[in-house]
Amino acid sequence: MALHDEIEHRRTFAIISHPDAGKTTLTEKFLLYGGAIQTAGAVKSNKIRRGATSDFMEIERQRGISVSTSVMTFDYGGKLINLLDTPGHRDFAEDTYRTLTAVDSVVLVIDCVKGVEAQTERLMEVCRMRNTPVIVFINKLDLEGRDPFELLDELEEKLSIKVRPMSWPVGIGATFQGVYDLYSRSLRLFDPGKTKVESNSERIEDLSDARLDEGIGTDAAGQLRADIDLIEGVYDPLNIQAYREGRIAPVFFGSAFNNFGVKEVLNAFVDIAPSPGPRPTDHGEVAPDDPKFSGFVFKIHANLDPNHRDRIAFLRICSGRFQRNTYYHHVRLDKEMRFSTPTNFLAAQKTIVEEAWPGDVIGLFDTGNFKIGDTLTDGADFTFRGIPAFSPELFRELVNLDPMKTKQLDKGIRQLTDEGVAQLFTQQPGNKKVVGCVGELQFEVISYRLEHEYGAKCAFQQIAAHKACWMTSTDEGVLDQFIRVKAQQIVQDKDGNPVFMAPSSYMLDLERRNNPEITFHTTSEFKTAVA
Ligand code: G4P
């Protein structure tokens, strides 16, 4: 196939949700349809469950699972679908945010009982940063959930996106009978427990058709007609362009566990989800059909065997064709590199790929050359944008417990933070190291891995920090002055940029008011703004 056809053929996306809404279950059903797995239960949850075993053992277990499920590729509806996995635990949310930079669209799962939850809002904020197209799947309709109209209103309100229902539930919980698919105008009746492949639905073009009353009873049919009337009156027809620009989200209802309403989402997904699109760089956009190869690293995975320090860097191909054993340009290191064992992640065993196309994700064997956000090209010197660091939420000072192992500790923390396990900030003089994380578990991972992989022992000490703020100013003099005066609260990020550690939200507001010439950013993205 020519480059253009390869691009058209691909859909690269992620399923995201607040933990427990049904991401793993929906993933599994998609894979069943795609023929990538044969039995239910084949997809292991990558959730870290507290309690049963010690946390770091759980984390190791999760790391083991997460390599094999990092990218799940399957064919459906004539498309080649790359489904990128995201961690199930909130503490590893930053990994999810980074994965979102490598997809072209997402499916967002909402629990119909709980509605929009905290993590749903954070994830959508990240999607909005890049205008990522979103399809919503409202799950668990077999449970006594909230009123569907109320859920739609909540989505619009809390996620700041317009919605358009594409299917509609007949009843909910005990009265749940099925979904009416507004997209294909067909009714599908609920048959709990069907976990493999759904039966065909009955097509009812005209809602006044008596078959509707026969199928679901006169009362439910009347209610459905009224609901659909209301929907058609209130919501505009789906504008696919607006969806692709991230302005409107089509919404589906169903029950992933019962494999109900899942096929509708998948069918709509292959029809409307965008193929790999152009990507912003510091030198303008790169179109996928640019014949010159380019891609970026959005994730790094360390080897599970502590005796082998090698890692896998996950590269998203953005343009042209990637070929095995060909020299490419590592832009940050200004170095030519070639890869003899690029892998894809199909099934459990990795296989070597000869070539890959825009939208594909491949694994590159890495001995320490890659950092998250690195760009590979076929010679050009540009860097992909849109892989920001977000301000961590917890900050601790890293304390070395074994002075004989200072070198190991330094190396370990540098490599782990290159991998994206956490963010590292340093302060001079004194080489004080501050580690920033999203959740407590990340600190546990770091101490465990530093000890087991690098032989270094550490402790984490509380410090007063609320947010890490990158700064820009129209007046460099003012910024320099601020950095000098606030030296106690200024640290350097991994690229040497000064970062203000705001001790509290009150102090941050105060500094913002006192220094109107300085903009305080809680993501690092602005650094790579188009030159
Ligand atoms: P996550 O990846 O988003 O965290 O969620 P996951 O799919 O693991 O689902 C969380 C729980 O919700 C699971 O139950 C799952 O079986 C259940 N679930 C998913 N879809 C539906 C649905 O349509 N209806 C109902 N009633 N439940 C659903 P669990 O008991 O936590 O785990 P498990 O023992 O079933 O694996």
PDB file of C-alpha atoms and ligand atoms in Angstrom, residues 17-26 45-47 49 88 109 111 137 139-143 254-259, ligand 1:
ATOM      1  CA  SER A  17     -11.865   6.469  32.335  1.00  0.00           C
ATOM      2  CA  HIS A  18     -11.948   7.139  36.001  1.00  0.00           C
ATOM      3  CA  PRO A  19     -10.813   3.866  37.658  1.00  0.00           C
ATOM      4  CA  ASP A  20     -13.596   1.266  37.812  1.00  0.00           C
ATOM      5  CA  ALA A  21     -15.859   2.833  35.183  1.00  0.00           C
ATOM      6  CA  GLY A  22     -15.146  -0.118  32.853  1.00  0.00           C
ATOM      7  CA  LYS A  23     -12.090   0.677  30.717  1.00  0.00           C
ATOM      8  CA  THR A  24     -10.600  -2.815  30.994  1.00  0.00           C
ATOM      9  CA  THR A  25     -13.942  -4.480  30.300  1.00  0.00           C
ATOM     10  CA  LEU A  26     -14.605  -2.341  27.231  1.00  0.00           C
ATOM     11  CA  SER A  45      -6.572  -5.531  34.643  1.00  0.00           C
ATOM     12  CA  ASN A  46      -3.573  -3.293  35.067  1.00  0.00           C
ATOM     13  CA  LYS A  47      -5.047  -1.906  38.209  1.00  0.00           C
ATOM     14  CA  ARG A  49      -5.039  -3.334  44.065  1.00  0.00           C
ATOM     15  CA  GLY A  88      -5.499   2.080  35.686  1.00  0.00           C
ATOM     16  CA  VAL A 109     -15.968   5.534  29.594  1.00  0.00           C
ATOM     17  CA  ASP A 111     -20.111   4.919  34.898  1.00  0.00           C
ATOM     18  CA  PHE A 137     -19.494   5.457  26.277  1.00  0.00           C
ATOM     19  CA  ASN A 139     -21.478   2.184  30.846  1.00  0.00           C
ATOM     20  CA  LYS A 140     -23.223  -0.124  33.327  1.00  0.00           C
ATOM     21  CA  LEU A 141     -26.762   0.512  32.101  1.00  0.00           C
ATOM     22  CA  ASP A 142     -27.728  -2.750  33.800  1.00  0.00           C
ATOM     23  CA  LEU A 143     -27.302  -0.923  37.123  1.00  0.00           C
ATOM     24  CA  GLY A 254     -24.475   0.317  26.976  1.00  0.00           C
ATOM     25  CA  SER A 255     -23.042  -2.266  29.289  1.00  0.00           C
ATOM     26  CA  ALA A 256     -19.499  -3.358  28.578  1.00  0.00           C
ATOM     27  CA  PHE A 257     -19.723  -6.273  30.955  1.00  0.00           C
ATOM     28  CA  ASN A 258     -22.762  -7.633  29.112  1.00  0.00           C
ATOM     29  CA  ASN A 259     -21.243  -6.741  25.773  1.00  0.00           C
TER      30      ASN A 259
HETATM   31  P1  G4P B   1     -11.480   0.056  34.861  1.00  0.00           P
HETATM   32  O1  G4P B   1     -10.583  -0.683  33.931  1.00  0.00           O
HETATM   33  O2  G4P B   1     -12.090   1.296  34.267  1.00  0.00           O
HETATM   34  O3  G4P B   1     -10.912   0.346  36.196  1.00  0.00           O
HETATM   35  O4  G4P B   1     -12.766  -0.856  35.141  1.00  0.00           O
HETATM   36  P2  G4P B   1     -13.015  -2.410  34.893  1.00  0.00           P
HETATM   37  O5  G4P B   1     -13.249  -2.693  33.458  1.00  0.00           O
HETATM   38  O6  G4P B   1     -11.994  -3.203  35.613  1.00  0.00           O
HETATM   39  O7  G4P B   1     -14.430  -2.532  35.605  1.00  0.00           O
HETATM   40  C1  G4P B   1     -14.616  -2.218  36.976  1.00  0.00           C
HETATM   41  C2  G4P B   1     -15.718  -3.096  37.539  1.00  0.00           C
HETATM   42  O8  G4P B   1     -16.949  -2.777  36.881  1.00  0.00           O
HETATM   43  C3  G4P B   1     -15.481  -4.575  37.309  1.00  0.00           C
HETATM   44  O9  G4P B   1     -16.010  -5.278  38.411  1.00  0.00           O
HETATM   45  C4  G4P B   1     -16.319  -4.865  36.078  1.00  0.00           C
HETATM   46  O10 G4P B   1     -16.716  -6.210  35.987  1.00  0.00           O
HETATM   47  C5  G4P B   1     -17.499  -3.957  36.320  1.00  0.00           C
HETATM   48  N1  G4P B   1     -18.214  -3.615  35.078  1.00  0.00           N
HETATM   49  C6  G4P B   1     -17.732  -3.250  33.879  1.00  0.00           C
HETATM   50  N2  G4P B   1     -18.709  -3.040  32.998  1.00  0.00           N
HETATM   51  C7  G4P B   1     -19.871  -3.254  33.654  1.00  0.00           C
HETATM   52  C8  G4P B   1     -21.240  -3.220  33.265  1.00  0.00           C
HETATM   53  O11 G4P B   1     -21.597  -2.956  32.137  1.00  0.00           O
HETATM   54  N3  G4P B   1     -22.161  -3.510  34.239  1.00  0.00           N
HETATM   55  C9  G4P B   1     -21.804  -3.851  35.502  1.00  0.00           C
HETATM   56  N4  G4P B   1     -22.782  -4.124  36.364  1.00  0.00           N
HETATM   57  N5  G4P B   1     -20.501  -3.907  35.899  1.00  0.00           N
HETATM   58  C10 G4P B   1     -19.559  -3.626  34.981  1.00  0.00           C
HETATM   59  P3  G4P B   1     -15.120  -5.802  39.589  1.00  0.00           P
HETATM   60  O12 G4P B   1     -16.022  -6.579  40.460  1.00  0.00           O
HETATM   61  O13 G4P B   1     -14.348  -4.664  40.187  1.00  0.00           O
HETATM   62  O14 G4P B   1     -14.035  -6.654  38.896  1.00  0.00           O
HETATM   63  P4  G4P B   1     -14.119  -8.089  38.270  1.00  0.00           P
HETATM   64  O15 G4P B   1     -13.972  -8.966  39.441  1.00  0.00           O
HETATM   65  O16 G4P B   1     -15.453  -8.209  37.599  1.00  0.00           O
HETATM   66  O17 G4P B   1     -12.974  -8.099  37.353  1.00  0.00           O
END
